[in-house]
Amino acid sequence: METEKVKSLLISPLTTVKEAIRRLNETGQRILFITDAKELLIGTLTDGDIRSCIIDGYLLTSPVESIMKRQFISLSVNSADLQSRARRLMQQHLIEQVPIIDEDGKIIDVLLWIDFLGENKTSPLKSTVKMDNPVVIMAGGKGTRLDPFTKILPKPLIPIGDKPIIENIMDRFHQNGFSRFILIVNYKKEMIKAYFGEKTNPYDITFVEEDEFYGTAGGIFLLRNIIRQPFIVTNCDTILEGNYHDFYQWHRDHDNVMTIIGSHKEIVVPYGVLCMNNGVFDKIDEKPKLDLFINTGTYIFEPSVFAFIKDRQHLDMDKLIREIQAAHPSRVGVYPHWGGWFDIGQWDEYRKSLKELADV
């Protein structure tokens, strides 16, 4: 790895978790290396470590030294057959990077999986298994927030680049091994069906038609005789960047009935916020930044959730979540996600997404 790229993966133990997330996004890697004042390697931090710490209640302002792994895998620059040993370690421990340290314990290089097999080869972390779990796309809404565009086109067919939104969503799932899609359609449904009917698709598509508008979750009931295994539900105006298999595996590992994919967002309050104690002024916090996890509109369900939806019931997703949580208080989980997330359901975000996705 080039020297500058190695440096981009190094952080101090006092770096905040929030800054570590930003660095992971900037580098596109899944690991950072913590070095002390003498530049000695003292720990590692992966995206999975950060996710676990957030679930455990750590603040994003916490220093990474409180959550880093102090025991890590590395190789000495003087090791015989350095690259062969690094490759074996990656395969044995299911890792994508091995740091190389000198005699003093300073990190001088990082060997990557793609250094050995190229970018098109499967990494030890990525599943080669094709996922049979269906992906349900809620594509029946009127998309009123995108008027007047949606008076002509249904929201799923609004273009992002040279493809409509819905095809961009499906392509990303397909790249992660998912090939079975169920589209719940209603508004301008014939246009959506015609679009996919006129082209050769690399995945299987089933259309399920609503005869009325059943809200953001009610249409799921129509799948009760179709789906028998865990399934993913996503809105037709949300695009996630990330490893979708990780989302699904998190859901299974935590034995959830439902998992909500939550995306980290830093929200800047554009005002001075008054802080007070029992009505007495304390201070003004100028334009504070809030760290929040936003509902992305992507969910993973167990088939048992069909019991919470009635036939021909208008039901929105927030109500369904509350009902599932009431029955299973500890089995509605949140997967903390901090990769790209694009909400294309309103004009400002649509314009922003056009630019950002063009740069991806």
Short mmCIF file of C-alpha atoms in Angstrom, two decimals:
data_model
loop_
_atom_site.label_atom_id
_atom_site.label_comp_id
_atom_site.label_asym_id
_atom_site.label_seq_id
_atom_site.Cartn_x
_atom_site.Cartn_y
_atom_site.Cartn_z
CA MET A 1 0.00 0.00 0.00
CA GLU A 2 1.22 3.50 -0.79
CA THR A 3 2.66 5.46 2.13
CA GLU A 4 -0.08 8.11 2.04
CA LYS A 5 -2.80 5.45 2.07
CA VAL A 6 -1.17 3.78 5.07
CA LYS A 7 -1.11 7.12 6.89
CA SER A 8 -4.81 7.61 6.16
CA LEU A 9 -5.57 4.46 8.18
CA LEU A 10 -3.65 5.62 11.27
CA ILE A 11 -5.45 7.40 14.11
CA SER A 12 -4.55 8.34 17.67
CA PRO A 13 -6.15 6.71 20.72
CA LEU A 14 -7.89 10.02 21.51
CA THR A 15 -9.69 10.11 18.17
CA THR A 16 -13.45 10.03 18.74
CA VAL A 17 -15.63 7.21 17.47
CA LYS A 18 -17.37 9.75 15.26
CA GLU A 19 -14.08 10.77 13.64
CA ALA A 20 -13.20 7.10 13.17
CA ILE A 21 -16.47 6.55 11.30
CA ARG A 22 -15.66 9.51 9.07
CA ARG A 23 -12.19 8.12 8.37
CA LEU A 24 -13.60 4.69 7.46
CA ASN A 25 -15.97 6.32 5.00
CA GLU A 26 -13.19 8.43 3.49
CA THR A 27 -10.80 5.51 3.02
CA GLY A 28 -13.35 2.90 1.99
CA GLN A 29 -11.64 0.39 4.30
CA ARG A 30 -13.12 -1.64 7.16
CA ILE A 31 -10.29 -1.16 9.66
CA LEU A 32 -8.18 1.58 11.26
CA PHE A 33 -4.91 1.26 13.16
CA ILE A 34 -4.31 3.11 16.42
CA THR A 35 -0.80 4.42 17.07
CA ASP A 36 0.61 6.15 20.14
CA ALA A 37 2.73 9.29 20.41
CA LYS A 38 5.82 7.27 19.38
CA GLU A 39 3.95 5.99 16.31
CA LEU A 40 3.86 2.46 17.73
CA LEU A 41 0.91 0.27 16.73
CA ILE A 42 -1.18 -0.30 19.88
CA GLY A 43 -4.58 -1.40 18.59
CA THR A 44 -7.04 -1.87 15.76
CA LEU A 45 -10.61 -0.76 15.20
CA THR A 46 -13.02 -2.26 12.68
CA ASP A 47 -16.43 -1.13 11.53
CA GLY A 48 -17.85 -4.11 13.41
CA ASP A 49 -16.15 -2.96 16.63
CA ILE A 50 -17.76 0.45 16.25
CA ARG A 51 -21.17 -1.06 15.57
CA SER A 52 -20.94 -3.20 18.71
CA CYS A 53 -19.88 -0.26 20.87
CA ILE A 54 -22.84 1.82 19.69
CA ILE A 55 -25.20 -1.03 20.56
CA ASP A 56 -23.51 -1.23 23.99
CA GLY A 57 -24.29 2.44 24.63
CA TYR A 58 -20.96 4.14 23.94
CA LEU A 59 -21.22 7.74 22.79
CA LEU A 60 -19.91 8.80 19.40
CA THR A 61 -17.75 11.28 21.31
CA SER A 62 -15.99 8.44 23.16
CA PRO A 63 -12.26 8.04 22.41
CA VAL A 64 -11.38 4.98 20.36
CA GLU A 65 -8.92 3.82 23.03
CA SER A 66 -11.96 2.72 25.06
CA ILE A 67 -13.15 0.30 22.38
CA MET A 68 -10.10 -0.64 20.28
CA LYS A 69 -8.76 -4.19 20.14
CA ARG A 70 -5.39 -4.32 21.87
CA GLN A 71 -4.67 -7.82 20.64
CA PHE A 72 -4.27 -7.85 16.88
CA ILE A 73 -2.69 -9.76 14.03
CA SER A 74 0.42 -8.31 12.42
CA LEU A 75 3.61 -9.40 10.68
CA SER A 76 7.19 -8.25 11.03
CA VAL A 77 8.77 -6.68 7.99
CA ASN A 78 11.57 -9.24 8.42
CA SER A 79 9.25 -12.25 8.21
CA ALA A 80 10.17 -14.88 5.65
CA ASP A 81 7.65 -15.35 2.82
CA LEU A 82 5.87 -12.21 3.99
CA GLN A 83 3.12 -12.15 1.39
CA SER A 84 2.41 -15.88 1.62
CA ARG A 85 2.10 -15.64 5.40
CA ALA A 86 -0.14 -12.59 5.13
CA ARG A 87 -2.43 -14.40 2.71
CA ARG A 88 -2.69 -17.43 5.00
CA LEU A 89 -3.50 -15.18 7.97
CA MET A 90 -6.26 -13.47 6.01
CA GLN A 91 -7.84 -16.77 5.07
CA GLN A 92 -7.42 -18.26 8.54
CA HIS A 93 -8.81 -15.28 10.48
CA LEU A 94 -11.24 -13.92 7.84
CA ILE A 95 -9.59 -10.52 7.59
CA GLU A 96 -8.85 -8.31 4.60
CA GLN A 97 -5.78 -6.40 5.88
CA VAL A 98 -2.57 -7.31 7.70
CA PRO A 99 -0.36 -4.53 9.12
CA ILE A 100 3.40 -4.83 8.65
CA ILE A 101 5.53 -3.47 11.50
CA ASP A 102 9.24 -2.76 11.81
CA GLU A 103 11.64 -3.72 14.59
CA ASP A 104 10.38 -0.87 16.78
CA GLY A 105 6.71 -1.78 16.41
CA LYS A 106 5.87 1.02 13.99
CA ILE A 107 3.44 0.26 11.20
CA ILE A 108 5.14 0.74 7.84
CA ASP A 109 2.78 -0.99 5.45
CA VAL A 110 -0.61 -2.66 5.16
CA LEU A 111 -1.11 -5.68 2.93
CA LEU A 112 -4.59 -5.95 1.44
CA TRP A 113 -6.48 -8.94 0.12
CA ILE A 114 -6.77 -7.29 -3.29
CA ASP A 115 -2.96 -7.07 -3.41
CA PHE A 116 -2.94 -10.83 -3.90
CA LEU A 117 -6.02 -11.63 -5.94
CA GLY A 118 -7.13 -8.34 -7.46
CA GLU A 119 -10.26 -6.29 -6.95
CA ASN A 120 -12.49 -8.73 -8.82
CA LYS A 121 -11.63 -11.67 -6.60
CA THR A 122 -13.73 -12.65 -3.63
CA SER A 123 -12.45 -11.42 -0.28
CA PRO A 124 -12.44 -13.76 2.74
CA LEU A 125 -15.12 -11.54 4.33
CA LYS A 126 -17.56 -11.54 1.45
CA SER A 127 -20.12 -14.27 1.06
CA THR A 128 -20.04 -16.21 -2.20
CA VAL A 129 -23.40 -17.76 -1.33
CA LYS A 130 -26.34 -16.61 -3.38
CA MET A 131 -29.08 -15.34 -1.08
CA ASP A 132 -32.48 -16.95 -1.63
CA ASN A 133 -34.19 -14.49 0.72
CA PRO A 134 -36.67 -12.30 -1.15
CA VAL A 135 -36.31 -8.53 -1.32
CA VAL A 136 -39.68 -6.78 -1.16
CA ILE A 137 -39.82 -3.29 -2.66
CA MET A 138 -42.76 -1.10 -1.69
CA ALA A 139 -43.40 0.47 -5.10
CA GLY A 140 -47.09 1.34 -4.94
CA GLY A 141 -47.18 4.84 -3.46
CA LYS A 142 -48.14 8.03 -5.29
CA GLY A 143 -44.88 9.83 -4.50
CA THR A 144 -46.62 13.13 -3.83
CA ARG A 145 -43.45 14.69 -2.40
CA LEU A 146 -41.99 14.54 -5.92
CA ASP A 147 -44.90 16.27 -7.66
CA PRO A 148 -45.17 17.21 -10.51
CA PHE A 149 -42.69 14.55 -11.70
CA THR A 150 -44.83 11.75 -10.29
CA LYS A 151 -47.94 12.95 -12.12
CA ILE A 152 -46.20 11.64 -15.24
CA LEU A 153 -43.94 8.84 -13.96
CA PRO A 154 -44.40 6.59 -10.93
CA LYS A 155 -41.73 7.29 -8.33
CA PRO A 156 -39.91 3.95 -8.86
CA LEU A 157 -39.17 4.94 -12.49
CA ILE A 158 -37.70 8.38 -11.76
CA PRO A 159 -34.18 8.30 -13.23
CA ILE A 160 -30.92 8.24 -11.31
CA GLY A 161 -28.21 8.31 -13.94
CA ASP A 162 -29.18 6.04 -16.82
CA LYS A 163 -31.48 3.83 -14.73
CA PRO A 164 -34.62 4.40 -12.66
CA ILE A 165 -34.46 4.49 -8.87
CA ILE A 166 -35.92 1.02 -8.46
CA GLU A 167 -33.40 -0.59 -10.80
CA ASN A 168 -30.52 1.11 -8.96
CA ILE A 169 -31.87 -0.42 -5.74
CA MET A 170 -32.23 -3.88 -7.28
CA ASP A 171 -28.76 -3.78 -8.83
CA ARG A 172 -27.18 -3.10 -5.44
CA PHE A 173 -28.99 -6.01 -3.85
CA HIS A 174 -28.07 -8.23 -6.80
CA GLN A 175 -24.39 -7.32 -6.40
CA ASN A 176 -24.68 -8.65 -2.84
CA GLY A 177 -26.11 -12.01 -3.88
CA PHE A 178 -29.87 -11.30 -3.79
CA SER A 179 -31.73 -12.19 -6.96
CA ARG A 180 -35.37 -12.66 -5.93
CA PHE A 181 -37.47 -9.49 -5.92
CA ILE A 182 -41.13 -8.93 -5.11
CA LEU A 183 -42.53 -5.55 -6.15
CA ILE A 184 -45.73 -4.41 -4.45
CA VAL A 185 -47.29 -2.06 -7.00
CA ASN A 186 -50.37 0.13 -7.23
CA TYR A 187 -50.06 3.68 -8.60
CA LYS A 188 -49.20 3.61 -12.35
CA LYS A 189 -48.42 -0.07 -11.94
CA GLU A 190 -48.71 -0.84 -15.66
CA MET A 191 -45.81 1.50 -16.42
CA ILE A 192 -43.59 -0.29 -13.88
CA LYS A 193 -44.54 -3.72 -15.20
CA ALA A 194 -44.02 -2.59 -18.79
CA TYR A 195 -40.55 -1.22 -18.02
CA PHE A 196 -39.27 -4.52 -16.68
CA GLY A 197 -41.22 -6.51 -19.26
CA GLU A 198 -39.39 -4.85 -22.12
CA LYS A 199 -35.87 -5.73 -20.94
CA THR A 200 -33.81 -8.74 -19.98
CA ASN A 201 -33.32 -8.77 -16.20
CA PRO A 202 -30.54 -10.64 -14.36
CA TYR A 203 -32.90 -11.37 -11.47
CA ASP A 204 -36.33 -12.83 -10.83
CA ILE A 205 -39.18 -10.31 -10.43
CA THR A 206 -42.66 -11.00 -9.08
CA PHE A 207 -45.35 -8.31 -9.12
CA VAL A 208 -47.98 -8.20 -6.38
CA GLU A 209 -50.79 -5.71 -6.95
CA GLU A 210 -52.63 -3.73 -4.29
CA ASP A 211 -56.27 -3.05 -5.13
CA GLU A 212 -56.29 -0.14 -2.66
CA PHE A 213 -53.64 1.96 -0.92
CA TYR A 214 -52.74 0.06 2.25
CA GLY A 215 -50.10 2.40 3.67
CA THR A 216 -46.37 1.86 4.00
CA ALA A 217 -46.73 -1.63 5.53
CA GLY A 218 -50.25 -2.95 4.92
CA GLY A 219 -49.41 -4.40 1.51
CA ILE A 220 -46.98 -6.85 3.12
CA PHE A 221 -50.01 -8.95 4.09
CA LEU A 222 -50.41 -9.87 0.41
CA LEU A 223 -47.19 -11.89 0.67
CA ARG A 224 -48.35 -14.20 3.46
CA ASN A 225 -48.74 -17.18 1.09
CA ILE A 226 -45.61 -16.40 -0.93
CA ILE A 227 -42.84 -15.95 1.65
CA ARG A 228 -41.73 -18.62 4.10
CA GLN A 229 -38.27 -17.39 5.12
CA PRO A 230 -36.74 -14.14 6.47
CA PHE A 231 -37.16 -11.32 3.97
CA ILE A 232 -36.04 -7.76 3.37
CA VAL A 233 -38.42 -4.85 2.83
CA THR A 234 -37.25 -1.55 1.39
CA ASN A 235 -38.88 1.61 0.17
CA CYS A 236 -38.50 2.43 -3.52
CA ASP A 237 -36.84 5.78 -2.82
CA THR A 238 -33.93 4.77 -0.61
CA ILE A 239 -30.49 3.64 -1.76
CA LEU A 240 -27.98 2.19 0.70
CA GLU A 241 -24.26 1.75 0.11
CA GLY A 242 -22.85 -1.17 2.05
CA ASN A 243 -22.64 -4.92 2.41
CA TYR A 244 -26.24 -6.10 2.39
CA HIS A 245 -25.21 -9.56 3.51
CA ASP A 246 -23.84 -7.93 6.69
CA PHE A 247 -27.29 -6.46 7.34
CA TYR A 248 -28.91 -9.86 7.02
CA GLN A 249 -26.27 -11.67 9.08
CA TRP A 250 -26.62 -9.11 11.89
CA HIS A 251 -30.35 -9.80 11.95
CA ARG A 252 -29.79 -13.55 12.22
CA ASP A 253 -26.96 -13.33 14.76
CA HIS A 254 -29.12 -11.24 17.10
CA ASP A 255 -32.19 -13.49 16.76
CA ASN A 256 -34.37 -10.52 15.86
CA VAL A 257 -37.95 -10.70 14.68
CA MET A 258 -37.36 -7.39 12.94
CA THR A 259 -34.24 -5.36 12.22
CA ILE A 260 -34.32 -1.70 11.18
CA ILE A 261 -31.37 -0.34 9.21
CA GLY A 262 -30.48 3.00 10.83
CA SER A 263 -28.11 5.43 9.13
CA HIS A 264 -25.91 7.80 11.11
CA LYS A 265 -26.59 11.45 10.37
CA GLU A 266 -25.02 14.55 11.85
CA ILE A 267 -27.74 17.18 12.10
CA VAL A 268 -26.67 20.79 12.60
CA VAL A 269 -29.22 22.91 14.47
CA PRO A 270 -29.06 26.28 12.65
CA TYR A 271 -29.80 28.28 15.81
CA GLY A 272 -28.32 29.07 19.17
CA VAL A 273 -29.88 26.61 21.62
CA LEU A 274 -30.70 27.90 25.10
CA CYS A 275 -29.59 25.65 27.95
CA MET A 276 -31.34 26.18 31.26
CA ASN A 277 -31.74 24.67 34.70
CA ASN A 278 -35.17 24.99 36.35
CA GLY A 279 -35.90 27.98 34.15
CA VAL A 280 -32.59 29.71 34.93
CA PHE A 281 -30.34 30.48 31.97
CA ASP A 282 -27.14 28.44 31.88
CA LYS A 283 -25.54 28.99 28.46
CA ILE A 284 -26.12 29.23 24.72
CA ASP A 285 -24.98 26.30 22.62
CA GLU A 286 -24.35 27.84 19.20
CA LYS A 287 -25.49 25.66 16.29
CA PRO A 288 -24.97 22.34 18.06
CA LYS A 289 -24.43 19.13 16.11
CA LEU A 290 -26.66 16.17 16.91
CA ASP A 291 -25.66 12.60 16.13
CA LEU A 292 -28.74 10.60 15.20
CA PHE A 293 -29.55 7.28 13.60
CA ILE A 294 -32.24 7.80 10.97
CA ASN A 295 -34.70 5.18 9.76
CA THR A 296 -33.57 4.38 6.21
CA GLY A 297 -36.78 2.63 5.20
CA THR A 298 -35.01 -0.74 4.90
CA TYR A 299 -36.00 -3.61 7.20
CA ILE A 300 -35.44 -7.33 7.71
CA PHE A 301 -38.37 -9.42 8.91
CA GLU A 302 -39.04 -12.93 10.09
CA PRO A 303 -42.14 -14.46 8.43
CA SER A 304 -43.89 -14.44 11.83
CA VAL A 305 -44.62 -10.72 11.30
CA PHE A 306 -47.51 -11.62 8.99
CA ALA A 307 -49.51 -12.28 12.17
CA PHE A 308 -49.39 -8.54 12.95
CA ILE A 309 -51.00 -7.43 9.67
CA LYS A 310 -54.67 -7.91 8.86
CA ASP A 311 -56.17 -8.45 5.43
CA ARG A 312 -57.05 -5.20 3.63
CA GLN A 313 -55.73 -3.17 6.57
CA HIS A 314 -54.27 0.30 6.08
CA LEU A 315 -51.10 0.09 8.15
CA ASP A 316 -48.04 2.31 8.26
CA MET A 317 -44.62 0.98 9.15
CA ASP A 318 -44.24 2.94 12.40
CA LYS A 319 -47.39 1.32 13.79
CA LEU A 320 -46.26 -2.15 12.68
CA ILE A 321 -42.92 -1.61 14.44
CA ARG A 322 -44.68 -0.65 17.68
CA GLU A 323 -46.92 -3.72 17.54
CA ILE A 324 -44.01 -6.09 16.93
CA GLN A 325 -42.03 -4.44 19.73
CA ALA A 326 -44.96 -4.80 22.15
CA ALA A 327 -45.04 -8.54 21.49
CA HIS A 328 -41.25 -9.00 21.32
CA PRO A 329 -39.66 -6.21 23.43
CA SER A 330 -36.06 -7.34 22.95
CA ARG A 331 -36.26 -8.66 19.40
CA VAL A 332 -36.67 -5.49 17.37
CA GLY A 333 -33.11 -4.48 16.57
CA VAL A 334 -31.33 -1.59 14.88
CA TYR A 335 -28.35 -2.13 12.60
CA PRO A 336 -26.13 0.99 12.89
CA HIS A 337 -25.04 1.94 9.38
CA TRP A 338 -22.69 4.77 8.41
CA GLY A 339 -22.07 4.16 4.73
CA GLY A 340 -23.84 6.07 2.02
CA TRP A 341 -27.60 6.49 2.30
CA PHE A 342 -29.65 8.39 -0.23
CA ASP A 343 -33.26 9.36 0.45
CA ILE A 344 -34.65 10.24 -2.95
CA GLY A 345 -38.25 10.78 -1.89
CA GLN A 346 -38.14 14.59 -1.88
CA TRP A 347 -36.78 17.14 -4.32
CA ASP A 348 -33.87 18.54 -2.31
CA GLU A 349 -32.57 15.08 -1.49
CA TYR A 350 -33.17 13.88 -5.05
CA ARG A 351 -31.01 16.67 -6.49
CA LYS A 352 -28.32 16.04 -3.88
CA SER A 353 -28.38 12.30 -4.59
CA LEU A 354 -28.02 12.84 -8.33
CA LYS A 355 -24.70 14.59 -7.74
CA GLU A 356 -23.38 12.25 -5.05
CA LEU A 357 -24.30 9.04 -6.86
CA ALA A 358 -22.67 10.37 -10.02
CA ASP A 359 -19.40 10.55 -8.07
CA VAL A 360 -19.67 6.99 -6.65
#
